[in-house]
Short mmCIF file of C-alpha atoms in Angstrom, two decimals:
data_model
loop_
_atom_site.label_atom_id
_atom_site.label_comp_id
_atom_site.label_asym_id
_atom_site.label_seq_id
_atom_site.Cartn_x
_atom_site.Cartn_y
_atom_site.Cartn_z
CA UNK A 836 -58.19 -158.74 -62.09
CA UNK A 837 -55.16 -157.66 -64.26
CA UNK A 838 -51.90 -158.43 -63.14
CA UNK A 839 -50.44 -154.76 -61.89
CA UNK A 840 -48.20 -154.20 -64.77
CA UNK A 841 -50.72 -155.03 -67.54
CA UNK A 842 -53.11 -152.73 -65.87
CA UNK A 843 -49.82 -150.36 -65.61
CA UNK A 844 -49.40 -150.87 -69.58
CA UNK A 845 -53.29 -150.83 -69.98
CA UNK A 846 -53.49 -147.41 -68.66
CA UNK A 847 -50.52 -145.74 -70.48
CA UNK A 848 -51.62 -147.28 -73.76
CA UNK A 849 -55.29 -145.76 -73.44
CA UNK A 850 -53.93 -142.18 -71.53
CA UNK A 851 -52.08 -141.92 -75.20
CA UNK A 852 -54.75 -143.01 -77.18
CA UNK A 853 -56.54 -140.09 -75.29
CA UNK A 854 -54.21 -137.67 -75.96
CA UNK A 855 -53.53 -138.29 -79.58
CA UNK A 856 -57.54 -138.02 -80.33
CA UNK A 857 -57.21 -134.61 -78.18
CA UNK A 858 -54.25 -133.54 -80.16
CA UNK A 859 -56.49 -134.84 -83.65
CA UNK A 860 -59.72 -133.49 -82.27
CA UNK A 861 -58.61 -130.05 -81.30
CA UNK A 862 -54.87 -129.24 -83.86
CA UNK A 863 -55.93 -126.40 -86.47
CA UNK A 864 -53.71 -125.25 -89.35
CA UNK A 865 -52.63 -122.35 -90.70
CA UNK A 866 -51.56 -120.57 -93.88
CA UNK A 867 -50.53 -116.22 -94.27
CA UNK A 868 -50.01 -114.78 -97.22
CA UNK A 869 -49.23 -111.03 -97.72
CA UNK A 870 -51.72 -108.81 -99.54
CA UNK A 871 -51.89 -104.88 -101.00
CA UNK A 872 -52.99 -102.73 -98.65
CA UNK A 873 -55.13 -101.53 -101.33
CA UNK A 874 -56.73 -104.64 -101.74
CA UNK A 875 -60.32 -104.27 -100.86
CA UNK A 876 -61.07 -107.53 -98.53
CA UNK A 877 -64.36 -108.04 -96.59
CA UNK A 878 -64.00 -110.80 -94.06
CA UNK A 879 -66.82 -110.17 -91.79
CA UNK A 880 -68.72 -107.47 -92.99
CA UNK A 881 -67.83 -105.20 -90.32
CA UNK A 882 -65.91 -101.91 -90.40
CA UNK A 883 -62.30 -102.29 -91.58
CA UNK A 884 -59.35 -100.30 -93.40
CA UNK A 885 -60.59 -99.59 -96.73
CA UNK A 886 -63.75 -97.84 -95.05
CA UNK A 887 -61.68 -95.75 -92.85
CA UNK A 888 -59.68 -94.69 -96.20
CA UNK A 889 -62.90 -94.06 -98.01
CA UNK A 890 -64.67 -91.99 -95.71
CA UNK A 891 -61.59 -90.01 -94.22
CA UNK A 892 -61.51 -88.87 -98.34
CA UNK A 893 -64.47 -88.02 -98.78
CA UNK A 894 -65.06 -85.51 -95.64
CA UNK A 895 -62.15 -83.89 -96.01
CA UNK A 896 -62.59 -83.27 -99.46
CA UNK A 897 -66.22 -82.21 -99.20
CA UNK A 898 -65.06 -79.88 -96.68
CA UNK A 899 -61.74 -78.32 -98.90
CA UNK A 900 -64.21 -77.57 -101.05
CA UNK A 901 -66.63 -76.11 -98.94
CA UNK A 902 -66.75 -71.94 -100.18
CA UNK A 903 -66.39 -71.07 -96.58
CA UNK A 904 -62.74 -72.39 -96.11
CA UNK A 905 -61.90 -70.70 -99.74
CA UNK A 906 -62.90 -67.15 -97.61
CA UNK A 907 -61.39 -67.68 -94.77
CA UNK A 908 -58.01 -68.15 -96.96
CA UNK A 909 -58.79 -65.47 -99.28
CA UNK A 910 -59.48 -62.83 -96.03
CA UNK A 911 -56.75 -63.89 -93.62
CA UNK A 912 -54.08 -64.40 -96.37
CA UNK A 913 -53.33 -68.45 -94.82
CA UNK A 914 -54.64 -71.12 -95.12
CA UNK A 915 -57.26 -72.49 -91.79
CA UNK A 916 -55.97 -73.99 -89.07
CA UNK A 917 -58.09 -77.08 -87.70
CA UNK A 918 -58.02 -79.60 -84.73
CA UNK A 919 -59.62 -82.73 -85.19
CA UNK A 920 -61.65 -83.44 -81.87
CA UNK A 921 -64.01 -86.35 -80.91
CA UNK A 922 -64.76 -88.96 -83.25
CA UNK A 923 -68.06 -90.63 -81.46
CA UNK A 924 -68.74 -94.16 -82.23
CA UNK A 925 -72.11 -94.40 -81.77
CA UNK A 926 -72.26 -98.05 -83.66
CA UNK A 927 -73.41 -101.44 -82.86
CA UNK A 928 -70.04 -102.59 -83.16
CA UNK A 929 -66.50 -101.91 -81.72
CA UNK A 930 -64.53 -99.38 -84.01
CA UNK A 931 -61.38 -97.52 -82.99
CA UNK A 932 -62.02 -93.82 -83.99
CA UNK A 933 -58.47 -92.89 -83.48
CA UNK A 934 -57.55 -94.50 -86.63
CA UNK A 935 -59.95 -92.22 -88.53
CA UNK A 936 -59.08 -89.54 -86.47
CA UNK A 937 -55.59 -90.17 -87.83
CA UNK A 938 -56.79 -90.97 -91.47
CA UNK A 939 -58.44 -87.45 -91.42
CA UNK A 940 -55.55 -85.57 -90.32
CA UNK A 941 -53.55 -87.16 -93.40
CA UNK A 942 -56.38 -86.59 -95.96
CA UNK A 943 -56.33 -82.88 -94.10
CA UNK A 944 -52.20 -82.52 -95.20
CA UNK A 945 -53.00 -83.32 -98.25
CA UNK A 946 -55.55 -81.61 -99.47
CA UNK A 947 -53.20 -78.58 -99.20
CA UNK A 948 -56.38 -76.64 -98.16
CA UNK A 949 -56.32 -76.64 -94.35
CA UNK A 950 -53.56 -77.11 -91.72
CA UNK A 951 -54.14 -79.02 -88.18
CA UNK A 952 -52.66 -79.30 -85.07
CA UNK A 953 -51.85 -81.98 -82.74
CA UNK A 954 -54.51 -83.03 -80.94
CA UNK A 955 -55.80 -82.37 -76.57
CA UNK A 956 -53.68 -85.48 -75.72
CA UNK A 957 -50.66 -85.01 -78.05
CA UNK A 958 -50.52 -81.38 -76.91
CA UNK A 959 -50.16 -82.15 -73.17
CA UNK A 960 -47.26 -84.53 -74.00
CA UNK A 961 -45.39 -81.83 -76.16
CA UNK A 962 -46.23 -79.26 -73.55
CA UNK A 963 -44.81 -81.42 -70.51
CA UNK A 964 -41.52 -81.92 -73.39
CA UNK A 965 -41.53 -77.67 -73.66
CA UNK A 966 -41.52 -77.41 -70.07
CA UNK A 967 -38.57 -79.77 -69.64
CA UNK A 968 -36.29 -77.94 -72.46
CA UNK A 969 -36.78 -74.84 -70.08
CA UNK A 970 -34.74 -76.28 -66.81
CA UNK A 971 -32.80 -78.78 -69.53
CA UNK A 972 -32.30 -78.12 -72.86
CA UNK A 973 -29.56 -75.13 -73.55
CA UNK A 974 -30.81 -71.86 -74.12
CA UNK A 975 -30.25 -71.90 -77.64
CA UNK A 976 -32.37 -75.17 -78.50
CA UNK A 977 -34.93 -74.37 -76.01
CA UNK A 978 -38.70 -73.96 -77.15
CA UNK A 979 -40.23 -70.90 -76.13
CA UNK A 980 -43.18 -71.52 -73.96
CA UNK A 981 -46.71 -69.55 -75.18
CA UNK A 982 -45.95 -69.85 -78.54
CA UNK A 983 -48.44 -72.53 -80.13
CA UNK A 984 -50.35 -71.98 -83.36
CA UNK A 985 -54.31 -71.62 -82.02
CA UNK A 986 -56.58 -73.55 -84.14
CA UNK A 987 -59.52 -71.65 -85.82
CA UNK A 988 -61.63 -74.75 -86.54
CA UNK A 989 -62.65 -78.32 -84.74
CA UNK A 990 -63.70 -81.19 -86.34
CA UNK A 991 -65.70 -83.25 -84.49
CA UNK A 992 -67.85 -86.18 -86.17
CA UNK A 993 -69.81 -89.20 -85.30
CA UNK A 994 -70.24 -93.39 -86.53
CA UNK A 995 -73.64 -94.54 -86.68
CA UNK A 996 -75.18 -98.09 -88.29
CA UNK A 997 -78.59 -99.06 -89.40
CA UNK A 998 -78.74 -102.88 -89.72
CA UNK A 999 -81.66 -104.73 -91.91
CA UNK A 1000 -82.22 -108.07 -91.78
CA UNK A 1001 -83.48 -111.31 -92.51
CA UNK A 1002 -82.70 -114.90 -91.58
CA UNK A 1003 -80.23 -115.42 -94.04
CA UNK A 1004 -79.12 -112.07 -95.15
CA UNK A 1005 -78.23 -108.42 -93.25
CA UNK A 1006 -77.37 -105.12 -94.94
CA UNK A 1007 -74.91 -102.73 -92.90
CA UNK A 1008 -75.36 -98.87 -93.22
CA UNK A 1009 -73.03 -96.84 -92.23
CA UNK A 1010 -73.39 -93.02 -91.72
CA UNK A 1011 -69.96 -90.83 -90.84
CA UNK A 1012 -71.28 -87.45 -90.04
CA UNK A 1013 -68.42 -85.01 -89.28
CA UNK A 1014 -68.61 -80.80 -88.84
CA UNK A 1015 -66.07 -78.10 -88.84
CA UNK A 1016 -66.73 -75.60 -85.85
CA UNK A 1017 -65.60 -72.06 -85.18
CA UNK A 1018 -63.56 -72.48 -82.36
CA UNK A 1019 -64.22 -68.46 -81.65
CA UNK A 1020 -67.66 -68.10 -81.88
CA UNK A 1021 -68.66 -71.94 -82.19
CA UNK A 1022 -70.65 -71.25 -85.74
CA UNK A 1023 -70.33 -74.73 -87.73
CA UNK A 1024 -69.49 -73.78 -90.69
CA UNK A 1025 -69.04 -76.68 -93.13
CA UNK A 1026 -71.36 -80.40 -92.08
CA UNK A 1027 -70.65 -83.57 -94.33
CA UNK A 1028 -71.86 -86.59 -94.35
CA UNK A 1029 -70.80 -90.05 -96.10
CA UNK A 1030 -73.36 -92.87 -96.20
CA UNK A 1031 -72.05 -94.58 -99.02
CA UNK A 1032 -70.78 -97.51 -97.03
CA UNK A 1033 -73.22 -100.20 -97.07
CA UNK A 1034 -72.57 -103.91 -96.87
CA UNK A 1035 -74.56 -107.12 -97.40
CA UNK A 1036 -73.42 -110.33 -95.37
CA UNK A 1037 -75.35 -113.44 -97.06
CA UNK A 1038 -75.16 -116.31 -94.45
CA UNK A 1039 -75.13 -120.17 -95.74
CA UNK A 1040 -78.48 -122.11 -94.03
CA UNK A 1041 -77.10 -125.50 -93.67
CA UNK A 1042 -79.40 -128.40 -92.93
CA UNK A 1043 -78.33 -131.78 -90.66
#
């Protein structure tokens, strides 16, 4: 048997051999470069920024142009007011639908064809604000209560995927649907659709 301090210095020498093959075994790099937001970059093959720009673009253009809105304009002398409601995702995959709720309401602004108003949950929180001014706020920067613009139109939409696939390669559909509904009467007038989002992930088959 080892004299106690050897077996002392035996133990500390192989506890840091331990941890330096831990600290080997297990330490990962890394590097971050900055890129243009209007670089197109496809890491995973899943839903990302550029799609949301894309599609957000092309509904609310198809729907500008849509005759309907031109009539509504042309008869009421303004231009349509619209909410955009529920975004379902009805994916395989995780995907925030605020952020193309919010993409839509910028393409909306400027396509200089429609207006929009804050949404059910924005409009609570500016209506709690309103209420405050009145007991608050002096009477001269006060907001008047009852005095919201109502929107004519909702657009409501949906996110769905159709995956193919083999062992070594998968293709990625996706289909935006979105419709703009007569808030009065609940007619839809306008329905768009953008399927031209489709993505092929080739996976490398490696062999021991």
């Amino acid at each position: 048997m080892l004299p106690p301090l050897k077996r002392i210095a035996c133990f500390f020498c192989l506890s840091c051999s331990l941890t330096a093959f831990s600290c080997m075994s297990t330490g990962k790099s890394q590097t971050v470069d900055r890129i243009s937001a209007e670089e197109q970059v496809d890491l995973s093959g899943y839903w990302n920024d550029i799609d949301v720009r894309l599609v957000a673009d092309h509904l609310v253009n198809d729907c500008a142009a849509n005759p309907s809105v031109a009539a509504f304009t042309k008869k009421n002398g303004r231009l349509p007011v619209v909410i955009v409601g529920r975004i379902r995702n009805q994916s395989d995959e995780h995907i925030d639908t605020k952020i193309l709720s919010k993409q839509i309401e910028s393409a909306l602004l400027n396509s200089e064809k429609l207006e929009f108003v804050a949404d059910a949950d924005e409009r609570l929180a500016i209506r709690a604000e309103r209420l405050s001014q009145q007991d608050f706020a002096n009477l001269e920067t006060a907001k008047a209560l009852r005095n919201e613009l109502g929107a004519d139109y909702m657009m409501v939409g949906s996110i769905k995927t159709i995956i193919d696939s083999s062992d070594t390669v998968s293709i990625r559909s996706y289909y935006v649907h979105a419709e703009l509904i007569d808030i009065e009467s609940t007619r839809i007038i306008w329905a768009g659709e953008d399927s031209s989002i489709k993505k092929q992930i080739i996976r490398s088959r490696y062999r021991l």
